[in-house]
Amino acid sequence: MGICLSKYSQKEIGEFIAESFSLFIEDKIEAKKRLYLPLFEFFNLIGKVN
């Protein structure tokens, strides 16, 4: 199963990151299954920094 992306995000890295982060915020369990693992770990890391 892959991440479902818009056509625009397949061409624009910023949009890819934004859509990936949106998935991460909405459902971390699903994000862990569908996102590129280093990207998921990065989102977790920045989420713990306060």
C-alpha positions as MATLAB code, in Angstrom:
seq = 'MGICLSKYSQKEIGEFIAESFSLFIEDKIEAKKRLYLPLFEFFNLIGKVN';
ca = [
       0.000    0.000    0.000;
       1.390    3.401   -0.934;
       0.591    6.908    0.084;
      -2.214    8.462   -1.930;
      -0.914   11.705   -3.407;
      -2.285   14.382   -5.639;
      -0.763   14.753   -9.096;
       0.648   18.115   -8.027;
       2.514   16.614   -5.070;
       4.095   14.045   -7.356;
       5.900   16.945   -9.062;
       6.394   19.405   -6.181;
       8.443   18.302   -3.153;
       6.904   20.937   -0.880;
       3.414   19.654   -1.621;
       4.580   16.063   -1.091;
       5.875   16.993    2.370;
       2.672   18.911    3.168;
       0.402   16.015    2.180;
       2.581   13.545    4.069;
       2.509   15.725    7.191;
      -1.268   16.065    6.920;
      -1.582   12.290    6.918;
       0.766   12.111    9.905;
      -1.343   14.617   11.867;
      -4.631   12.901   10.989;
      -3.654    9.315   11.754;
      -0.191    8.363   13.012;
      -0.888    4.639   12.804;
      -1.889    4.858    9.139;
       0.990    7.251    8.446;
       3.476    4.745    9.864;
       2.169    2.148    7.414;
       2.127    4.424    4.368;
       4.926    6.976    4.672;
       8.583    6.616    3.831;
       9.972    5.519    7.214;
      12.698    8.190    7.585;
      10.075   10.861    6.837;
       7.725    9.403    9.449;
      10.565    9.334   12.002;
      11.416   12.952   11.181;
       7.810   14.028   11.778;
       7.877   12.188   15.123;
      11.117   13.924   16.067;
       9.881   17.428   15.299;
       6.622   16.652   17.077;
       8.515   15.959   20.313;
      10.530   19.200   20.236;
       8.970   21.978   22.306;
];
